[in-house]
mmCIF file of C-alpha atoms in Angstrom:
data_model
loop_
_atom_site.group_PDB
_atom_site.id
_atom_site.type_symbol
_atom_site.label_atom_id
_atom_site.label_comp_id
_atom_site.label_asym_id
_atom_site.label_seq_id
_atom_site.Cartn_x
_atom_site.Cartn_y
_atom_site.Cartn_z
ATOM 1 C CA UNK A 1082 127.835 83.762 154.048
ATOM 2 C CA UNK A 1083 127.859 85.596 157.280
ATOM 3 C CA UNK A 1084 128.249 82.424 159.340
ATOM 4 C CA UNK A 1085 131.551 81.672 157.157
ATOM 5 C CA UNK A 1086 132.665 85.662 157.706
ATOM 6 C CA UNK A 1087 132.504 85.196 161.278
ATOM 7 C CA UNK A 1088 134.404 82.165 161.314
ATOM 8 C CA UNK A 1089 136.964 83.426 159.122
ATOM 9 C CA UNK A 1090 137.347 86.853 161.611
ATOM 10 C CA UNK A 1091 137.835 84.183 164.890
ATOM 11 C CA UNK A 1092 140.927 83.080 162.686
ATOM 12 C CA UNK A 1093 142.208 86.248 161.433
ATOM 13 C CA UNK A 1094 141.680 84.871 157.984
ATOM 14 C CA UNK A 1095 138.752 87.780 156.869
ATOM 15 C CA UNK A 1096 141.374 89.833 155.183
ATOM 16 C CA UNK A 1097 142.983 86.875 153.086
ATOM 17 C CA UNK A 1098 139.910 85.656 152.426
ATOM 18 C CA UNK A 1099 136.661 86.835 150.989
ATOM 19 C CA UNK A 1100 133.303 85.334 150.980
ATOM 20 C CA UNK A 1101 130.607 85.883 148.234
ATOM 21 C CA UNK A 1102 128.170 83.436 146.271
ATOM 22 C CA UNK A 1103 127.747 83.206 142.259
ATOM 23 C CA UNK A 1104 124.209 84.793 140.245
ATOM 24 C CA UNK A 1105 123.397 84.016 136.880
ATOM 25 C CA UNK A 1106 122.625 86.686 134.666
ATOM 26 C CA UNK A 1107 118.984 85.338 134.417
ATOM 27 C CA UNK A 1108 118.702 87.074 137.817
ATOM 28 C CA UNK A 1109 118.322 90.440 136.160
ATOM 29 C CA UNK A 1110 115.058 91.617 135.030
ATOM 30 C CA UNK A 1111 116.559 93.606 132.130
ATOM 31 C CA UNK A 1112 119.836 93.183 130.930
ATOM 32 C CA UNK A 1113 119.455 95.004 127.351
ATOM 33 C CA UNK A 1114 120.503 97.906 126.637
ATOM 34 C CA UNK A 1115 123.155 97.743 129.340
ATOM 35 C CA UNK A 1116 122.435 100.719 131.044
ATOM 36 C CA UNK A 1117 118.580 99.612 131.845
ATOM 37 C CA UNK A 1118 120.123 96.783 133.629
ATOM 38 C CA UNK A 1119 118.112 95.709 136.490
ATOM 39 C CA UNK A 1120 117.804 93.168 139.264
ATOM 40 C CA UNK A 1121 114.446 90.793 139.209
ATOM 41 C CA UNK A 1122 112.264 92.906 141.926
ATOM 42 C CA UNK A 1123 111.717 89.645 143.939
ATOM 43 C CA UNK A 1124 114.966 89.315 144.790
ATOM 44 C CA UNK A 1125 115.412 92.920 145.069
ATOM 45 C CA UNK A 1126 115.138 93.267 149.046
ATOM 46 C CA UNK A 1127 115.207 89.994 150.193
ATOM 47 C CA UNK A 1128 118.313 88.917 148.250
ATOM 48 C CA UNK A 1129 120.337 91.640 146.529
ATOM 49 C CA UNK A 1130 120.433 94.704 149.013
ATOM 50 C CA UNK A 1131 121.621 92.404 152.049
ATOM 51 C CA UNK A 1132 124.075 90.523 150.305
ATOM 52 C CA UNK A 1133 125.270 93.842 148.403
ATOM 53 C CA UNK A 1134 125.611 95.073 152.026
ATOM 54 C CA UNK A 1135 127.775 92.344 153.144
ATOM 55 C CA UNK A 1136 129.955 92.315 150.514
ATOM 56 C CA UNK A 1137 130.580 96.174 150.542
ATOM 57 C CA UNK A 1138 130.707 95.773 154.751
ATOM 58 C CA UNK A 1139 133.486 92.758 154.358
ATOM 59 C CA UNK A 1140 135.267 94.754 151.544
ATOM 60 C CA UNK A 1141 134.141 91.737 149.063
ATOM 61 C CA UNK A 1142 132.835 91.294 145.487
ATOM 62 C CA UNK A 1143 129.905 90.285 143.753
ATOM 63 C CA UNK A 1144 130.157 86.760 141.881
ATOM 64 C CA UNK A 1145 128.456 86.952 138.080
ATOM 65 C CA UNK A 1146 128.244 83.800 135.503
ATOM 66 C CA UNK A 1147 128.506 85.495 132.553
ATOM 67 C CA UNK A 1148 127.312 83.102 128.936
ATOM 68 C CA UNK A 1149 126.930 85.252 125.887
ATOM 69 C CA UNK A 1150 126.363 82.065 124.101
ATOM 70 C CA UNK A 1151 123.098 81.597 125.481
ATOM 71 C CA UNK A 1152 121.914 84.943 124.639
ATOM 72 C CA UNK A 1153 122.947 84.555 121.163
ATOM 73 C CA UNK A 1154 121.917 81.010 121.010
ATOM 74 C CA UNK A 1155 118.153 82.320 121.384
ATOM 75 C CA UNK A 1156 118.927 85.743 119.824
ATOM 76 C CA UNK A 1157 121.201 84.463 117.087
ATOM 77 C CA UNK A 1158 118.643 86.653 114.355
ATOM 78 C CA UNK A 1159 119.408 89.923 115.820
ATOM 79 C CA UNK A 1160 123.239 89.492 117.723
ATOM 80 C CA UNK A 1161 125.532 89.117 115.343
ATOM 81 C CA UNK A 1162 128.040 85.924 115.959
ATOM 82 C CA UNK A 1163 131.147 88.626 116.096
ATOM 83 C CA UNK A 1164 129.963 90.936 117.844
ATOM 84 C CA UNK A 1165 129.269 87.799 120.783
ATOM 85 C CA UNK A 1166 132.921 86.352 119.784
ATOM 86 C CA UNK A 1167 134.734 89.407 120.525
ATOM 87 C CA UNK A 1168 135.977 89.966 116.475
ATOM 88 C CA UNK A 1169 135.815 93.028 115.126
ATOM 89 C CA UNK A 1170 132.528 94.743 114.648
ATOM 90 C CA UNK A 1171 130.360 97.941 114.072
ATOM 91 C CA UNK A 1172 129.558 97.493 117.860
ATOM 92 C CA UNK A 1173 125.831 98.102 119.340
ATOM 93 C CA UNK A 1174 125.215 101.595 120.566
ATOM 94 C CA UNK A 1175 123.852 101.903 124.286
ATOM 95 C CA UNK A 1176 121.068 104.661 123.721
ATOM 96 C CA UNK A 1177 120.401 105.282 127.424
ATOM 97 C CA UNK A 1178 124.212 106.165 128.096
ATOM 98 C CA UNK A 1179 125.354 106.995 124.651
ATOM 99 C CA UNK A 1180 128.087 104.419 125.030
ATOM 100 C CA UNK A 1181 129.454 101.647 122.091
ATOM 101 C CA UNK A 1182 129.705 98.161 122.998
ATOM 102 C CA UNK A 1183 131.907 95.767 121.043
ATOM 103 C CA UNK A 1184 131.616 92.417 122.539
ATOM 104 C CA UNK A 1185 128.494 90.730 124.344
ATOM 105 C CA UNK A 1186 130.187 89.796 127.761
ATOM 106 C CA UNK A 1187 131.237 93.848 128.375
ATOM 107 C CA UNK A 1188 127.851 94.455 127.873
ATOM 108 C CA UNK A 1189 126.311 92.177 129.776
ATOM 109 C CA UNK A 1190 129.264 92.804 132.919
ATOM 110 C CA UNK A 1191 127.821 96.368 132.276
ATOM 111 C CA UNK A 1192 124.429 95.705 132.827
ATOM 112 C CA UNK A 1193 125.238 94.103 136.019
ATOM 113 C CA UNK A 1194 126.819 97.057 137.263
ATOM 114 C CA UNK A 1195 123.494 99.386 136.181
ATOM 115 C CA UNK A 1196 121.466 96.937 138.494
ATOM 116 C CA UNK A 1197 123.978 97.503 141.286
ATOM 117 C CA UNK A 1198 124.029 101.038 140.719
ATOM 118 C CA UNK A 1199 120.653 101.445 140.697
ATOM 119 C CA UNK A 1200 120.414 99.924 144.229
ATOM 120 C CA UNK A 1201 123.529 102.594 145.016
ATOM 121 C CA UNK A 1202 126.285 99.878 145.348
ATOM 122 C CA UNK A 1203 128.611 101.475 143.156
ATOM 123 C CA UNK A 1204 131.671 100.500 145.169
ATOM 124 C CA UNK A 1205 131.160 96.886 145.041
ATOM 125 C CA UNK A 1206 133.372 95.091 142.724
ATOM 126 C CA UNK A 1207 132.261 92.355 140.381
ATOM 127 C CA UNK A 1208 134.203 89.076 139.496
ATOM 128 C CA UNK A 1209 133.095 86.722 136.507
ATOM 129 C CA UNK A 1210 133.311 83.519 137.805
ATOM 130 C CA UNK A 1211 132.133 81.415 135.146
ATOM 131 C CA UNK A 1212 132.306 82.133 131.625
ATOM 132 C CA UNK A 1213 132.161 79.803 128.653
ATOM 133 C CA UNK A 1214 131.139 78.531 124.989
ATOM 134 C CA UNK A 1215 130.445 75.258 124.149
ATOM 135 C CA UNK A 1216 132.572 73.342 121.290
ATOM 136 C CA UNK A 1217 129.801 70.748 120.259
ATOM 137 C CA UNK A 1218 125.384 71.175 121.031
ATOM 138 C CA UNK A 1219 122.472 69.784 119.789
ATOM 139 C CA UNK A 1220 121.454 70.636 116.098
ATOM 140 C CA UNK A 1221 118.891 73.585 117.796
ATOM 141 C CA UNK A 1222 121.603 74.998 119.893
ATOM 142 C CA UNK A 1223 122.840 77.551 117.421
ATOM 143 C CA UNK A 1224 126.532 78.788 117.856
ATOM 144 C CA UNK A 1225 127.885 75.661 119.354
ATOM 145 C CA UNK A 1226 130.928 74.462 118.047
ATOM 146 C CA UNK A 1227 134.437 73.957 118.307
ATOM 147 C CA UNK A 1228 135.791 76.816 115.835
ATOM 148 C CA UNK A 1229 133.169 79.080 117.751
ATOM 149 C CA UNK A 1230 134.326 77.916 120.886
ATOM 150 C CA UNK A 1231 137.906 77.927 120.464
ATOM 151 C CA UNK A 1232 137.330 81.577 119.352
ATOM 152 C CA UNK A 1233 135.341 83.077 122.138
ATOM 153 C CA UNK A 1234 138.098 81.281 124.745
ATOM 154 C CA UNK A 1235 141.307 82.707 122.796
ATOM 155 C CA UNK A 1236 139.506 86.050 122.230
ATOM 156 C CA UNK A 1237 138.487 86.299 125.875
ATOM 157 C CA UNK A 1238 142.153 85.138 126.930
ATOM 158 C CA UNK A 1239 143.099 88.285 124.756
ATOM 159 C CA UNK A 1240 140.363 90.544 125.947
ATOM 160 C CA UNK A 1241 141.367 89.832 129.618
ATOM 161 C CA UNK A 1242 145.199 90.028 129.423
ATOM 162 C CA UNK A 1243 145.270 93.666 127.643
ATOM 163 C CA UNK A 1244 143.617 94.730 130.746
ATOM 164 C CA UNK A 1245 141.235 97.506 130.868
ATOM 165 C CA UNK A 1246 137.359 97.714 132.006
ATOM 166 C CA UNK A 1247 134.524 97.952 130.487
ATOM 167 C CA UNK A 1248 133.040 100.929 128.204
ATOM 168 C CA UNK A 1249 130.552 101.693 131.897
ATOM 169 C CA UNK A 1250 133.601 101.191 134.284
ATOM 170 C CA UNK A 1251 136.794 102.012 131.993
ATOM 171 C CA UNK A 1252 138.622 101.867 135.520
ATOM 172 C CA UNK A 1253 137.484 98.302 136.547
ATOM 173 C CA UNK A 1254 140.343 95.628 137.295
ATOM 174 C CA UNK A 1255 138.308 92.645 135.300
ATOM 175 C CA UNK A 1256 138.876 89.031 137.144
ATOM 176 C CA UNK A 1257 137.415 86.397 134.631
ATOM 177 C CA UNK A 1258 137.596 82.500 135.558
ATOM 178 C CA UNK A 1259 136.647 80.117 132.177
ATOM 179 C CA UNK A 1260 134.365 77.536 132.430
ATOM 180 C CA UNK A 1261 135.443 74.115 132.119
ATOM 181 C CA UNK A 1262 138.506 72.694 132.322
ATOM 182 C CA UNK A 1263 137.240 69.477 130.789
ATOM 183 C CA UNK A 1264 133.975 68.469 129.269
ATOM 184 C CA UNK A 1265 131.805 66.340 131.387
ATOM 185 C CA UNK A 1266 130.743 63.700 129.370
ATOM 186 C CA UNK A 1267 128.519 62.340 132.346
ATOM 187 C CA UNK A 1268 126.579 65.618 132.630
ATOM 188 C CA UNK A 1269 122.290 65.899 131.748
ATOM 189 C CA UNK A 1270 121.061 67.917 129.614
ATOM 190 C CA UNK A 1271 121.619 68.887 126.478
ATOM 191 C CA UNK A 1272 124.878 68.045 124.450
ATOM 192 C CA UNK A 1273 126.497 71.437 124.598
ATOM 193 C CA UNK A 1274 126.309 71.052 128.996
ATOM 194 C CA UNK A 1275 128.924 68.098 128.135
ATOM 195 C CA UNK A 1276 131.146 70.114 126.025
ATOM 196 C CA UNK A 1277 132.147 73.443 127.953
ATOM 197 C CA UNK A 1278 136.060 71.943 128.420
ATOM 198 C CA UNK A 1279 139.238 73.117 126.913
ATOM 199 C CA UNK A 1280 140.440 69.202 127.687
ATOM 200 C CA UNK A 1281 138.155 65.668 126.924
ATOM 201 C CA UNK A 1282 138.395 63.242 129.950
ATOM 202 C CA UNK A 1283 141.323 61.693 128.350
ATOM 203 C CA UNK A 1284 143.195 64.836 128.871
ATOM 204 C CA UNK A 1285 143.450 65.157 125.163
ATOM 205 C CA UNK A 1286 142.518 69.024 123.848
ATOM 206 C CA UNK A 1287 139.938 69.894 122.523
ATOM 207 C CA UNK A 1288 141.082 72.781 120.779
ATOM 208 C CA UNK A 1289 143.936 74.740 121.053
ATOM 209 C CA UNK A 1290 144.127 78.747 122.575
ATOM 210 C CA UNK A 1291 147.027 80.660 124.603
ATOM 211 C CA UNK A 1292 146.682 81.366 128.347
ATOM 212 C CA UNK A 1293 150.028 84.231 129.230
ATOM 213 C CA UNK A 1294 150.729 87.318 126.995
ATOM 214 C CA UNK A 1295 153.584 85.682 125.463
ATOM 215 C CA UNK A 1296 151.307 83.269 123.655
ATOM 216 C CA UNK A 1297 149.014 85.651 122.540
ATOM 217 C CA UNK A 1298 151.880 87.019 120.491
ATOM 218 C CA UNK A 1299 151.612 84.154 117.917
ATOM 219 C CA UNK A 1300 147.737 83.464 118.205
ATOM 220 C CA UNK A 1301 144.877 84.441 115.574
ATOM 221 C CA UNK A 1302 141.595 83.364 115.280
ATOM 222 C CA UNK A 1303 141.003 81.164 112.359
ATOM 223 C CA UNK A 1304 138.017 82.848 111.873
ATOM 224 C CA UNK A 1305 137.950 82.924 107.889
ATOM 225 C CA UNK A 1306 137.404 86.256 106.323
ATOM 226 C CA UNK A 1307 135.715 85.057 103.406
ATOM 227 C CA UNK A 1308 131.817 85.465 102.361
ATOM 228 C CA UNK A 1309 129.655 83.219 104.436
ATOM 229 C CA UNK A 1310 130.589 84.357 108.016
ATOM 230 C CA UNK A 1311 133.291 86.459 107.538
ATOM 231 C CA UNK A 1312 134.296 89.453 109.264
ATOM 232 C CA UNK A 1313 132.193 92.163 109.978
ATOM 233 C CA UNK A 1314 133.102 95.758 108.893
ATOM 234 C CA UNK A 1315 131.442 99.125 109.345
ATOM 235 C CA UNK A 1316 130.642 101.054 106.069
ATOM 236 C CA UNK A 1317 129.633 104.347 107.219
ATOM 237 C CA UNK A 1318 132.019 107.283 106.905
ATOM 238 C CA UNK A 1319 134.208 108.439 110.223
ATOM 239 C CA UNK A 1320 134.589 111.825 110.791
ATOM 240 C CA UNK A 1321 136.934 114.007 108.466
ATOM 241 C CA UNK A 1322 135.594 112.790 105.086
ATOM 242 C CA UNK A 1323 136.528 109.685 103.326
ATOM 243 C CA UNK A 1324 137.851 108.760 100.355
ATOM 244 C CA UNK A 1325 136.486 105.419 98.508
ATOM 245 C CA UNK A 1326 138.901 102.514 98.851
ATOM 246 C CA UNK A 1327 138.177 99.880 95.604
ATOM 247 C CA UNK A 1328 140.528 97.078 96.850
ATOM 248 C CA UNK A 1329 138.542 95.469 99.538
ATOM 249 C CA UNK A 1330 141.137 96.820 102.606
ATOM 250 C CA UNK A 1331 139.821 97.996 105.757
ATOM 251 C CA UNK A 1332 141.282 100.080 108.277
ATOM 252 C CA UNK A 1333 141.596 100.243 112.254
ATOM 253 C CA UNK A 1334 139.830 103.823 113.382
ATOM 254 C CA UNK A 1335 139.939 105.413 117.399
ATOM 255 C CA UNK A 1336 136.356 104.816 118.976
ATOM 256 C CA UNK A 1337 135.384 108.367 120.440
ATOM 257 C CA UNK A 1338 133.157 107.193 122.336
ATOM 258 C CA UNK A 1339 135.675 105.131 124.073
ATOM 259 C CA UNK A 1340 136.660 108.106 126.213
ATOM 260 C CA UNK A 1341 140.097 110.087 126.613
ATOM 261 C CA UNK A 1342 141.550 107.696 128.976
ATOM 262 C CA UNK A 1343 141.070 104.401 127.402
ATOM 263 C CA UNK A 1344 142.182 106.273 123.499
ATOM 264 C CA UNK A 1345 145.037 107.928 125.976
ATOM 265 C CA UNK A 1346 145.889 104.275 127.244
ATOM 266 C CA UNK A 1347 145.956 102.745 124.091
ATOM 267 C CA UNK A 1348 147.764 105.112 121.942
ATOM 268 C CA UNK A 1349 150.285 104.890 124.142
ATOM 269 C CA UNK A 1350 150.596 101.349 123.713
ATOM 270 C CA UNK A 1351 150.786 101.379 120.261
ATOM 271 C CA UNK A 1352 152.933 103.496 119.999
ATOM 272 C CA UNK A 1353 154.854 102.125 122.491
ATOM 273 C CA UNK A 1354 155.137 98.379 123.239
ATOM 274 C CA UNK A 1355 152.401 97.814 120.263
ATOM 275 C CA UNK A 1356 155.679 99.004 118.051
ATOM 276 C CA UNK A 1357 153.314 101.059 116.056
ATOM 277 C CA UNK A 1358 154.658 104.057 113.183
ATOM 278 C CA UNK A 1359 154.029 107.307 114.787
ATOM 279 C CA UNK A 1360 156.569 109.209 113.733
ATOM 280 C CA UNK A 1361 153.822 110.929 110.990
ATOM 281 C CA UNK A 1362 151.884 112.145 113.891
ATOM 282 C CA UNK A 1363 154.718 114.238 115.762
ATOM 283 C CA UNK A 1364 154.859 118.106 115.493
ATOM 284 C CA UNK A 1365 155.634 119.200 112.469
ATOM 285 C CA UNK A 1366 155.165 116.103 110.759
ATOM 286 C CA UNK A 1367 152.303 115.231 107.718
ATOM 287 C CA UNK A 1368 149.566 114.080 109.714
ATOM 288 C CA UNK A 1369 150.415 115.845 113.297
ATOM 289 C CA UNK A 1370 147.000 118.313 111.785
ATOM 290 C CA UNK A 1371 144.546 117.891 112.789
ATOM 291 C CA UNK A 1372 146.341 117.585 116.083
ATOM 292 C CA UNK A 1373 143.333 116.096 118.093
ATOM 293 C CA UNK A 1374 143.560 112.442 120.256
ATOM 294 C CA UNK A 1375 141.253 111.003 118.231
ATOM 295 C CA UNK A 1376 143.126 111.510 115.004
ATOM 296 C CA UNK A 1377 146.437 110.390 116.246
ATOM 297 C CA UNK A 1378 145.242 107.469 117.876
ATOM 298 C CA UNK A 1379 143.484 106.392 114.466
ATOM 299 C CA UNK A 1380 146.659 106.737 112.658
ATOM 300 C CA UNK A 1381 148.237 104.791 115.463
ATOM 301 C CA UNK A 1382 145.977 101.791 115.953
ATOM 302 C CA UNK A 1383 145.668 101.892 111.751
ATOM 303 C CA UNK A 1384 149.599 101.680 111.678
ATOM 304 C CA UNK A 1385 149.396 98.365 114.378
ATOM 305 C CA UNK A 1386 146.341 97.208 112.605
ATOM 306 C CA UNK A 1387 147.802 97.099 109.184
ATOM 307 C CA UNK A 1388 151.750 95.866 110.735
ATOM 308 C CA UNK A 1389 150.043 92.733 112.063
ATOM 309 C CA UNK A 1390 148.398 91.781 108.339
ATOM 310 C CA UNK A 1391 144.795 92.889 109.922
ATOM 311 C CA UNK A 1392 144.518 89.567 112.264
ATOM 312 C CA UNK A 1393 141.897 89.069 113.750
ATOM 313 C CA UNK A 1394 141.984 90.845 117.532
ATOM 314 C CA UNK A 1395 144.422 93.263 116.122
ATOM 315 C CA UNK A 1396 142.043 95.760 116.099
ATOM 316 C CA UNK A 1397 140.049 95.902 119.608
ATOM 317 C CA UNK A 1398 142.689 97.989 121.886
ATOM 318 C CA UNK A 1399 139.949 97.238 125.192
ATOM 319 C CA UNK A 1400 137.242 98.861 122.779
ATOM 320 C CA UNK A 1401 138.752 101.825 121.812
ATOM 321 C CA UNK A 1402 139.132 101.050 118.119
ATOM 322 C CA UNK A 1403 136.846 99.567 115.335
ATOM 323 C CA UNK A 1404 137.107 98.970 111.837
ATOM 324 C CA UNK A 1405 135.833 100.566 108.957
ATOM 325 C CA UNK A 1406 135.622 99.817 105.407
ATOM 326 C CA UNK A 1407 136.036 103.176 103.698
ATOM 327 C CA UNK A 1408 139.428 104.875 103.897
ATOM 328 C CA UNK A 1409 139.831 107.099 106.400
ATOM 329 C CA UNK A 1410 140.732 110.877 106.146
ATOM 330 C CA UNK A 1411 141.570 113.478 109.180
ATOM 331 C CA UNK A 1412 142.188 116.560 107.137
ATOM 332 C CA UNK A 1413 144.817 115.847 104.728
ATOM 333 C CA UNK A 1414 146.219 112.632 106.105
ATOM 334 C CA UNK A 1415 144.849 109.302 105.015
ATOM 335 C CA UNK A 1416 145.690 106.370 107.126
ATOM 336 C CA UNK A 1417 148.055 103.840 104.850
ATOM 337 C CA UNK A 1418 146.562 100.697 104.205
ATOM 338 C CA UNK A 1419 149.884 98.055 104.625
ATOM 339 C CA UNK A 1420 153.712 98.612 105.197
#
């Protein structure tokens, strides 16, 4: 790595281009919860405080292949499939930092940057370099298949396009690159090593999932909502009191824990370019009381939530939202369930 720095300086070419080298996540010693993150203390001076160095000294960024698929794969009794999918869910509560995860891959990202921070290399950046599910595996390789797959992908595509960090750096500028462009049927191992592509070698697809903004527009996981797998919801009241709901809706509720920027951030998009109904939560208007950011931004991401028919995805706003099952009530105002 230094060798191809110094090159790249004799050229000019060391501001253009960075140099850096990939770690699997298998390199931490503890990667759960996030904030106990921790490099393998082997590699701890040899490896990881030199090459942190560099990269910070060359203005560079740590490479990370990040698989929540093989975590669940051997964990698939205690992580739930959504919650590894990026659909809605409860989310996992950090208990070392308090924080609320809702997806797998921000919470292992997260305990990549506990390890770094623990060796005080904050200011390094991180890019995720590979990242991928399989669409087909051997009968013991739980998770893998193609709905799964095709899933993960178009949630990820969705998760990486509406910008934001994650929960431990709201602030981070995520750079994600999915692994594989097409299967590699010629591959050892087992099956699901031969089925990471979005394309067979015939160039046919394997599955179909958008790639730009615009496409995410018409895309929903065919996730099926019914028993049997279907979507998670939480059932514990938020706060401001509930009131039971006895026709099976659910609702879109802020995540506090989220912090004031990222609820900030995304009620403004809702109400905004989301195209969200917040005209009730002006001054003056029926549910402007309790006039607190986590009440408006519940009525907000409920009012976007229930506009796009509860789709799957429609309720993740970078984390700052979750669904519940119980109606929700901020003093006197109860968040509508449909328009």
């Amino acid at each position: 790595m230094k060798n191809l720095h110094t090159a790249l300086v004799k050229f000019n070419l060391h501001n253009q281009v960075k140099v850096s080298s990939p770690i699997a996540l298998s390199a931490l010693q503890n990667s759960f919860p996030s904030s106990a993150g921790s490099f393998r203390p082997e590699f701890v001076e040899p490896v990881f405080k030199p090459m942190l160095e560099f990269l910070r000294q060359t203005g560079s960024y740590l490479m990370v292949n990040i698989y929540p698929f093989f975590a669940y794969e051997t964990n698939a009794d205690v992580i739930p499939l959504d919650y590894a999918l990026f659909r809605e869910n409860p989310g996992v509560a950090d208990s070392g930092n308090g924080l609320r995860y809702f997806s797998l891959f921000d919470a292992q990202i997260d305990a990549v940057f506990a390890a770094m921070s623990a060796l005080k290399y904050d200011d390094v950046g991180v890019v995720v370099t590979e990242t991928g599910w399989p669409s087909k595996g051997d009968q013991s390789e739980t998770g893998a298949s193609m709905e799964n797959a095709a899933a993960y992908n178009g949630n990820l595509v969705r998760r990486v396009l509406s910008g934001g960090g994650t929960p431990l750096r709201p602030k981070a500028d995520l750079t994600v690159y999915l692994f594989a462009l097409f299967n590699e049927d010629k591959k050892n191992g087992p099956t699901s090593e031969r089925n990471f592509g979005l394309f067979y070698p015939n160039e046919e697809k394997v599955y179909d999932i958008p790639f730009t903004v615009e496409g995410l527009k018409h895309y929903h996981d065919t996730h099926s909502r019914s028993s049997g797998g279907g979507q998670r919801t939480v059932t514990s009241p938020v706060r401001g009191g509930v009131s039971k709901s006895g026709a099976g809706n659910t609702w879109c509720v802020a995540n506090a824990g989220a912090g004031k920027e990222r609820l900030q951030a995304a009620l403004d998009y809702a109400c905004g370019e989301g195209g969200a109904n917040c005209q009730p939560i002006q001054p003056g208007d029926a549910c402007y009381s309790p006039n607190t950011l986590e009440a408006h931004a519940s009525y907000a991401f409920n009012s976007y939530y229930q506009k796009k028919g509860r789709a799957g995805g429609s309720c993740y706003f970078g984390g700052a939202s979750y669904i519940v099952s119980e109606q929700p009530k901020y003093g006197k105002c109860e968040l509508p369930t449909g328009y």
